[in-house]
PDB file of C-alpha atoms in Angstrom:
ATOM      1  CA  UNK A  28      77.854  49.494 -32.954  1.00  0.00           C
ATOM      2  CA  UNK A  29      75.482  47.952 -35.793  1.00  0.00           C
ATOM      3  CA  UNK A  30      72.070  46.840 -34.679  1.00  0.00           C
ATOM      4  CA  UNK A  31      70.002  44.506 -36.837  1.00  0.00           C
ATOM      5  CA  UNK A  32      66.163  44.139 -36.636  1.00  0.00           C
ATOM      6  CA  UNK A  33      64.192  41.350 -37.635  1.00  0.00           C
ATOM      7  CA  UNK A  34      60.605  41.579 -37.124  1.00  0.00           C
ATOM      8  CA  UNK A  35      57.169  39.615 -38.063  1.00  0.00           C
ATOM      9  CA  UNK A  36      53.597  41.047 -37.580  1.00  0.00           C
ATOM     10  CA  UNK A  37      50.697  38.725 -36.675  1.00  0.00           C
ATOM     11  CA  UNK A  38      47.173  39.230 -36.680  1.00  0.00           C
ATOM     12  CA  UNK A  39      44.495  37.115 -34.490  1.00  0.00           C
ATOM     13  CA  UNK A  40      41.568  36.893 -36.127  1.00  0.00           C
ATOM     14  CA  UNK A  41      39.497  35.879 -33.099  1.00  0.00           C
ATOM     15  CA  UNK A  42      40.647  38.826 -30.773  1.00  0.00           C
ATOM     16  CA  UNK A  43      41.295  41.333 -33.913  1.00  0.00           C
ATOM     17  CA  UNK A  44      44.659  42.143 -32.310  1.00  0.00           C
ATOM     18  CA  UNK A  45      48.171  42.632 -34.084  1.00  0.00           C
ATOM     19  CA  UNK A  46      51.366  41.332 -32.349  1.00  0.00           C
ATOM     20  CA  UNK A  47      54.914  42.045 -33.398  1.00  0.00           C
ATOM     21  CA  UNK A  48      57.599  39.590 -33.110  1.00  0.00           C
ATOM     22  CA  UNK A  49      61.033  41.478 -32.814  1.00  0.00           C
ATOM     23  CA  UNK A  50      64.579  40.298 -32.467  1.00  0.00           C
ATOM     24  CA  UNK A  51      67.416  42.889 -32.094  1.00  0.00           C
ATOM     25  CA  UNK A  52      70.930  41.639 -32.816  1.00  0.00           C
ATOM     26  CA  UNK A  53      74.177  43.359 -32.443  1.00  0.00           C
ATOM     27  CA  UNK A  54      77.708  42.712 -31.689  1.00  0.00           C
ATOM     28  CA  UNK A  55      79.510  43.734 -28.231  1.00  0.00           C
ATOM     29  CA  UNK A  56      83.114  42.976 -27.583  1.00  0.00           C
ATOM     30  CA  UNK A  57      83.181  40.195 -30.211  1.00  0.00           C
ATOM     31  CA  UNK A  58      80.112  38.713 -28.655  1.00  0.00           C
ATOM     32  CA  UNK A  59      76.663  38.357 -30.403  1.00  0.00           C
ATOM     33  CA  UNK A  60      73.963  39.834 -28.382  1.00  0.00           C
ATOM     34  CA  UNK A  61      70.164  39.372 -28.714  1.00  0.00           C
ATOM     35  CA  UNK A  62      67.229  40.970 -27.590  1.00  0.00           C
ATOM     36  CA  UNK A  63      63.681  39.444 -27.714  1.00  0.00           C
ATOM     37  CA  UNK A  64      60.569  41.866 -27.983  1.00  0.00           C
ATOM     38  CA  UNK A  65      56.764  41.481 -28.233  1.00  0.00           C
ATOM     39  CA  UNK A  66      54.850  44.505 -29.262  1.00  0.00           C
ATOM     40  CA  UNK A  67      51.131  44.662 -29.258  1.00  0.00           C
ATOM     41  CA  UNK A  68      50.754  46.826 -32.419  1.00  0.00           C
ATOM     42  CA  UNK A  69      52.022  46.397 -36.057  1.00  0.00           C
ATOM     43  CA  UNK A  70      55.610  47.527 -36.614  1.00  0.00           C
ATOM     44  CA  UNK A  71      57.414  48.320 -39.622  1.00  0.00           C
ATOM     45  CA  UNK A  72      61.221  49.071 -39.618  1.00  0.00           C
ATOM     46  CA  UNK A  73      60.884  51.869 -42.125  1.00  0.00           C
ATOM     47  CA  UNK A  74      58.128  53.822 -39.951  1.00  0.00           C
ATOM     48  CA  UNK A  75      58.964  53.021 -36.289  1.00  0.00           C
ATOM     49  CA  UNK A  76      62.453  52.075 -36.141  1.00  0.00           C
ATOM     50  CA  UNK A  77      64.099  54.230 -38.558  1.00  0.00           C
ATOM     51  CA  UNK A  78      66.544  55.869 -38.683  1.00  0.00           C
ATOM     52  CA  UNK A  79      68.280  53.349 -36.484  1.00  0.00           C
ATOM     53  CA  UNK A  80      70.402  54.611 -33.474  1.00  0.00           C
ATOM     54  CA  UNK A  81      73.240  53.326 -31.624  1.00  0.00           C
ATOM     55  CA  UNK A  82      72.474  55.148 -28.115  1.00  0.00           C
ATOM     56  CA  UNK A  83      69.513  52.552 -27.281  1.00  0.00           C
ATOM     57  CA  UNK A  84      66.703  55.249 -28.014  1.00  0.00           C
ATOM     58  CA  UNK A  85      64.906  52.567 -29.837  1.00  0.00           C
ATOM     59  CA  UNK A  86      64.560  50.334 -26.630  1.00  0.00           C
ATOM     60  CA  UNK A  87      62.812  53.605 -24.822  1.00  0.00           C
ATOM     61  CA  UNK A  88      60.642  53.851 -28.054  1.00  0.00           C
ATOM     62  CA  UNK A  89      59.756  50.345 -28.011  1.00  0.00           C
ATOM     63  CA  UNK A  90      58.786  50.360 -24.312  1.00  0.00           C
ATOM     64  CA  UNK A  91      57.269  53.670 -23.854  1.00  0.00           C
ATOM     65  CA  UNK A  92      55.699  54.678 -27.088  1.00  0.00           C
ATOM     66  CA  UNK A  93      54.705  51.319 -28.413  1.00  0.00           C
ATOM     67  CA  UNK A  94      54.266  49.319 -25.142  1.00  0.00           C
ATOM     68  CA  UNK A  95      56.596  46.743 -26.137  1.00  0.00           C
ATOM     69  CA  UNK A  96      57.778  44.055 -23.781  1.00  0.00           C
ATOM     70  CA  UNK A  97      61.482  42.960 -23.633  1.00  0.00           C
ATOM     71  CA  UNK A  98      62.012  39.217 -22.753  1.00  0.00           C
ATOM     72  CA  UNK A  99      65.200  38.215 -20.827  1.00  0.00           C
ATOM     73  CA  UNK A 100      65.123  34.807 -22.472  1.00  0.00           C
ATOM     74  CA  UNK A 101      63.927  33.071 -25.460  1.00  0.00           C
ATOM     75  CA  UNK A 102      61.775  30.912 -23.727  1.00  0.00           C
ATOM     76  CA  UNK A 103      59.802  33.481 -22.211  1.00  0.00           C
ATOM     77  CA  UNK A 104      59.613  35.307 -25.727  1.00  0.00           C
ATOM     78  CA  UNK A 105      58.124  32.002 -27.322  1.00  0.00           C
ATOM     79  CA  UNK A 106      55.629  31.497 -24.387  1.00  0.00           C
ATOM     80  CA  UNK A 107      54.437  35.154 -24.577  1.00  0.00           C
ATOM     81  CA  UNK A 108      53.716  34.653 -28.383  1.00  0.00           C
ATOM     82  CA  UNK A 109      52.079  31.146 -27.994  1.00  0.00           C
ATOM     83  CA  UNK A 110      49.776  32.534 -25.326  1.00  0.00           C
ATOM     84  CA  UNK A 111      48.662  35.602 -27.041  1.00  0.00           C
ATOM     85  CA  UNK A 112      47.695  33.520 -30.072  1.00  0.00           C
ATOM     86  CA  UNK A 113      46.688  30.299 -28.162  1.00  0.00           C
ATOM     87  CA  UNK A 114      49.213  28.224 -30.189  1.00  0.00           C
ATOM     88  CA  UNK A 115      49.636  24.474 -28.895  1.00  0.00           C
ATOM     89  CA  UNK A 116      53.270  24.442 -29.722  1.00  0.00           C
ATOM     90  CA  UNK A 117      56.317  26.500 -29.985  1.00  0.00           C
ATOM     91  CA  UNK A 118      56.802  25.777 -33.734  1.00  0.00           C
ATOM     92  CA  UNK A 119      56.193  29.263 -35.050  1.00  0.00           C
ATOM     93  CA  UNK A 120      58.693  31.340 -32.942  1.00  0.00           C
ATOM     94  CA  UNK A 121      61.184  28.692 -32.821  1.00  0.00           C
ATOM     95  CA  UNK A 122      61.366  28.239 -36.685  1.00  0.00           C
ATOM     96  CA  UNK A 123      61.394  32.173 -37.050  1.00  0.00           C
ATOM     97  CA  UNK A 124      64.364  32.680 -34.750  1.00  0.00           C
ATOM     98  CA  UNK A 125      66.316  29.708 -36.435  1.00  0.00           C
ATOM     99  CA  UNK A 126      65.426  31.282 -40.032  1.00  0.00           C
ATOM    100  CA  UNK A 127      66.367  34.691 -39.037  1.00  0.00           C
ATOM    101  CA  UNK A 128      69.598  33.356 -38.018  1.00  0.00           C
ATOM    102  CA  UNK A 129      70.798  32.036 -41.394  1.00  0.00           C
ATOM    103  CA  UNK A 130      68.956  34.655 -43.180  1.00  0.00           C
ATOM    104  CA  UNK A 131      67.012  32.719 -45.885  1.00  0.00           C
ATOM    105  CA  UNK A 132      63.481  34.429 -45.298  1.00  0.00           C
ATOM    106  CA  UNK A 133      62.989  35.156 -49.080  1.00  0.00           C
ATOM    107  CA  UNK A 134      59.290  36.299 -49.148  1.00  0.00           C
ATOM    108  CA  UNK A 135      58.545  36.864 -45.634  1.00  0.00           C
ATOM    109  CA  UNK A 136      54.628  36.716 -45.873  1.00  0.00           C
ATOM    110  CA  UNK A 137      54.897  33.579 -47.484  1.00  0.00           C
ATOM    111  CA  UNK A 138      57.468  32.032 -45.334  1.00  0.00           C
ATOM    112  CA  UNK A 139      55.267  32.814 -42.365  1.00  0.00           C
ATOM    113  CA  UNK A 140      52.000  31.527 -43.813  1.00  0.00           C
ATOM    114  CA  UNK A 141      53.537  28.355 -44.875  1.00  0.00           C
ATOM    115  CA  UNK A 142      55.954  27.549 -42.039  1.00  0.00           C
ATOM    116  CA  UNK A 143      55.231  29.671 -38.731  1.00  0.00           C
ATOM    117  CA  UNK A 144      51.566  29.372 -38.517  1.00  0.00           C
ATOM    118  CA  UNK A 145      49.873  26.045 -37.401  1.00  0.00           C
ATOM    119  CA  UNK A 146      47.265  24.906 -39.737  1.00  0.00           C
ATOM    120  CA  UNK A 147      43.907  26.229 -39.154  1.00  0.00           C
ATOM    121  CA  UNK A 148      40.650  23.802 -39.741  1.00  0.00           C
ATOM    122  CA  UNK A 149      37.871  25.774 -38.365  1.00  0.00           C
ATOM    123  CA  UNK A 150      35.499  22.949 -39.411  1.00  0.00           C
ATOM    124  CA  UNK A 151      37.523  20.617 -37.427  1.00  0.00           C
ATOM    125  CA  UNK A 152      37.563  22.973 -34.649  1.00  0.00           C
ATOM    126  CA  UNK A 153      33.854  23.218 -34.703  1.00  0.00           C
ATOM    127  CA  UNK A 154      33.101  19.880 -34.734  1.00  0.00           C
ATOM    128  CA  UNK A 155      35.499  19.368 -31.827  1.00  0.00           C
ATOM    129  CA  UNK A 156      33.739  22.199 -30.072  1.00  0.00           C
ATOM    130  CA  UNK A 157      30.397  20.528 -30.519  1.00  0.00           C
ATOM    131  CA  UNK A 158      31.550  17.163 -29.621  1.00  0.00           C
ATOM    132  CA  UNK A 159      32.819  18.541 -26.256  1.00  0.00           C
ATOM    133  CA  UNK A 160      29.583  20.711 -25.850  1.00  0.00           C
ATOM    134  CA  UNK A 161      27.500  17.452 -26.036  1.00  0.00           C
ATOM    135  CA  UNK A 162      29.982  15.677 -23.735  1.00  0.00           C
ATOM    136  CA  UNK A 163      29.690  18.162 -21.206  1.00  0.00           C
ATOM    137  CA  UNK A 164      25.791  18.252 -21.589  1.00  0.00           C
ATOM    138  CA  UNK A 165      25.622  14.481 -21.347  1.00  0.00           C
ATOM    139  CA  UNK A 166      27.573  14.716 -18.254  1.00  0.00           C
ATOM    140  CA  UNK A 167      25.455  17.364 -16.741  1.00  0.00           C
ATOM    141  CA  UNK A 168      22.358  15.479 -17.422  1.00  0.00           C
ATOM    142  CA  UNK A 169      23.992  12.204 -15.866  1.00  0.00           C
ATOM    143  CA  UNK A 170      24.836  14.472 -12.776  1.00  0.00           C
ATOM    144  CA  UNK A 171      21.446  15.845 -12.457  1.00  0.00           C
ATOM    145  CA  UNK A 172      19.974  12.335 -12.764  1.00  0.00           C
ATOM    146  CA  UNK A 173      22.411  10.960  -9.997  1.00  0.00           C
ATOM    147  CA  UNK A 174      21.303  13.991  -7.866  1.00  0.00           C
ATOM    148  CA  UNK A 175      17.678  13.152  -8.442  1.00  0.00           C
ATOM    149  CA  UNK A 176      18.044   9.636  -7.605  1.00  0.00           C
ATOM    150  CA  UNK A 177      20.238  10.516  -4.197  1.00  0.00           C
ATOM    151  CA  UNK A 178      16.971  12.385  -3.434  1.00  0.00           C
ATOM    152  CA  UNK A 179      14.679   9.729  -3.752  1.00  0.00           C
ATOM    153  CA  UNK A 180      16.876   7.328  -2.420  1.00  0.00           C
ATOM    154  CA  UNK A 181      17.896   8.936   0.820  1.00  0.00           C
ATOM    155  CA  UNK A 182      14.352   8.214   2.552  1.00  0.00           C
ATOM    156  CA  UNK A 183      14.725   4.769   1.695  1.00  0.00           C
ATOM    157  CA  UNK A 184      18.169   4.442   3.033  1.00  0.00           C
ATOM    158  CA  UNK A 185      17.361   6.313   6.375  1.00  0.00           C
ATOM    159  CA  UNK A 186      14.111   3.866   6.611  1.00  0.00           C
ATOM    160  CA  UNK A 187      16.408   0.808   5.889  1.00  0.00           C
ATOM    161  CA  UNK A 188      18.714   1.906   8.791  1.00  0.00           C
ATOM    162  CA  UNK A 189      15.854   2.340  11.169  1.00  0.00           C
ATOM    163  CA  UNK A 190      14.621  -0.857  10.186  1.00  0.00           C
ATOM    164  CA  UNK A 191      17.836  -2.496  10.966  1.00  0.00           C
ATOM    165  CA  UNK A 192      17.993  -0.923  14.277  1.00  0.00           C
ATOM    166  CA  UNK A 193      14.404  -2.009  15.106  1.00  0.00           C
ATOM    167  CA  UNK A 194      15.054  -5.550  14.110  1.00  0.00           C
ATOM    168  CA  UNK A 195      18.168  -5.814  16.356  1.00  0.00           C
ATOM    169  CA  UNK A 196      15.852  -4.815  19.309  1.00  0.00           C
ATOM    170  CA  UNK A 197      13.063  -7.186  18.270  1.00  0.00           C
ATOM    171  CA  UNK A 198      15.829 -10.089  18.289  1.00  0.00           C
ATOM    172  CA  UNK A 199      17.299  -8.827  21.675  1.00  0.00           C
ATOM    173  CA  UNK A 200      13.840  -8.805  23.061  1.00  0.00           C
ATOM    174  CA  UNK A 201      13.129 -12.358  21.884  1.00  0.00           C
ATOM    175  CA  UNK A 202      16.253 -13.741  23.128  1.00  0.00           C
ATOM    176  CA  UNK A 203      15.188 -12.209  26.560  1.00  0.00           C
ATOM    177  CA  UNK A 204      11.652 -13.817  26.388  1.00  0.00           C
ATOM    178  CA  UNK A 205      13.368 -17.062  25.401  1.00  0.00           C
ATOM    179  CA  UNK A 206      15.624 -16.913  28.569  1.00  0.00           C
ATOM    180  CA  UNK A 207      12.732 -15.637  30.866  1.00  0.00           C
ATOM    181  CA  UNK A 208      10.137 -18.249  29.762  1.00  0.00           C
ATOM    182  CA  UNK A 209      11.451 -21.140  31.725  1.00  0.00           C
ATOM    183  CA  UNK A 210      11.735 -18.760  34.996  1.00  0.00           C
ATOM    184  CA  UNK A 211       8.085 -17.362  34.730  1.00  0.00           C
ATOM    185  CA  UNK A 212       6.771 -21.146  33.909  1.00  0.00           C
ATOM    186  CA  UNK A 213       8.158 -22.251  37.131  1.00  0.00           C
ATOM    187  CA  UNK A 214       7.118 -19.306  38.950  1.00  0.00           C
ATOM    188  CA  UNK A 215       3.721 -19.910  37.692  1.00  0.00           C
ATOM    189  CA  UNK A 216       3.800 -23.590  38.841  1.00  0.00           C
ATOM    190  CA  UNK A 217       4.916 -22.407  42.195  1.00  0.00           C
ATOM    191  CA  UNK A 218       1.942 -19.798  42.711  1.00  0.00           C
ATOM    192  CA  UNK A 219      -0.501 -22.632  41.394  1.00  0.00           C
ATOM    193  CA  UNK A 220       0.835 -25.167  43.917  1.00  0.00           C
ATOM    194  CA  UNK A 221       0.607 -22.472  46.745  1.00  0.00           C
ATOM    195  CA  UNK A 222      -2.814 -21.385  45.799  1.00  0.00           C
ATOM    196  CA  UNK A 223      -4.158 -25.130  45.656  1.00  0.00           C
ATOM    197  CA  UNK A 224      -2.647 -25.570  48.977  1.00  0.00           C
ATOM    198  CA  UNK A 225      -4.514 -22.600  50.476  1.00  0.00           C
ATOM    199  CA  UNK A 226      -7.537 -23.629  48.994  1.00  0.00           C
ATOM    200  CA  UNK A 227      -7.263 -27.149  50.141  1.00  0.00           C
ATOM    201  CA  UNK A 228      -6.746 -25.349  53.849  1.00  0.00           C
ATOM    202  CA  UNK A 229      -9.552 -23.096  53.453  1.00  0.00           C
ATOM    203  CA  UNK A 230     -11.724 -26.433  52.565  1.00  0.00           C
ATOM    204  CA  UNK A 231     -10.934 -28.496  55.464  1.00  0.00           C
ATOM    205  CA  UNK A 232     -11.552 -25.183  57.607  1.00  0.00           C
ATOM    206  CA  UNK A 233     -14.847 -25.109  56.256  1.00  0.00           C
ATOM    207  CA  UNK A 234     -15.569 -28.727  56.629  1.00  0.00           C
ATOM    208  CA  UNK A 235     -14.736 -28.501  60.235  1.00  0.00           C
ATOM    209  CA  UNK A 236     -17.010 -25.643  60.634  1.00  0.00           C
ATOM    210  CA  UNK A 237     -20.013 -27.441  59.031  1.00  0.00           C
ATOM    211  CA  UNK A 238     -19.164 -30.302  61.072  1.00  0.00           C
ATOM    212  CA  UNK A 239     -19.525 -28.267  64.121  1.00  0.00           C
ATOM    213  CA  UNK A 240     -22.482 -26.389  63.042  1.00  0.00           C
ATOM    214  CA  UNK A 241     -24.219 -29.676  62.651  1.00  0.00           C
ATOM    215  CA  UNK A 242     -23.026 -30.750  66.148  1.00  0.00           C
ATOM    216  CA  UNK A 243     -24.406 -27.811  67.576  1.00  0.00           C
ATOM    217  CA  UNK A 244     -27.545 -28.251  65.552  1.00  0.00           C
ATOM    218  CA  UNK A 245     -27.973 -31.738  66.686  1.00  0.00           C
ATOM    219  CA  UNK A 246     -27.858 -30.550  70.407  1.00  0.00           C
ATOM    220  CA  UNK A 247     -30.319 -28.068  69.812  1.00  0.00           C
ATOM    221  CA  UNK A 248     -32.611 -30.441  68.431  1.00  0.00           C
ATOM    222  CA  UNK A 249     -32.035 -32.671  71.199  1.00  0.00           C
ATOM    223  CA  UNK A 250     -32.813 -30.253  73.699  1.00  0.00           C
ATOM    224  CA  UNK A 251     -36.067 -29.085  71.851  1.00  0.00           C
ATOM    225  CA  UNK A 252     -37.419 -32.731  72.016  1.00  0.00           C
ATOM    226  CA  UNK A 253     -36.540 -32.712  75.849  1.00  0.00           C
ATOM    227  CA  UNK A 254     -38.575 -29.511  76.118  1.00  0.00           C
ATOM    228  CA  UNK A 255     -41.682 -30.963  74.537  1.00  0.00           C
ATOM    229  CA  UNK A 256     -41.619 -34.012  76.518  1.00  0.00           C
ATOM    230  CA  UNK A 257     -42.019 -31.948  80.004  1.00  0.00           C
TER     231      UNK A 257
END
């Protein structure tokens, strides 16, 4: 059984970490088999994978010694690489796999630099980050301003609600007063009439009393004159 190893070593300048993409291919029972690996270190075939063995020792070496991770599908293999380097597309690994398949690598370093790595524009990234920061800062200031306005407007809103409630109460009392005014006016008229009748009755009684007193006084005067004549 013949194993063929294809690898590419990548370096992340931001995290200062190496990552090796490794594909192993072999034929078993006439079928082409593939094994996909990501290894968190810089590997070379001569130093780390030679001499090539047919007993699967290379798999144990990759896992235990180099902490490599074998992926059971090409999709997971691509995702692991993209996640490690923060790539927005799967261009790198997909192109690498296709080119490995047709064996037209040529100068591998130049191939990787020109075809696999997404174009890196530090200035554009800086401008984008600065614009994003300014947008976040503007949003934060807007939120703080809105919070301050809420604090200032809350008492006004509460007083407005209280005013509306009191306005309703005043309206109800005004309507009640309007309904009761005729009743009290009629009641007042009745009381005045009763008071007038009572006063008229008292006046009549007093007049009768005065008339009686005058009669008594006249009788007393008559008696007095009679007494003088005697």
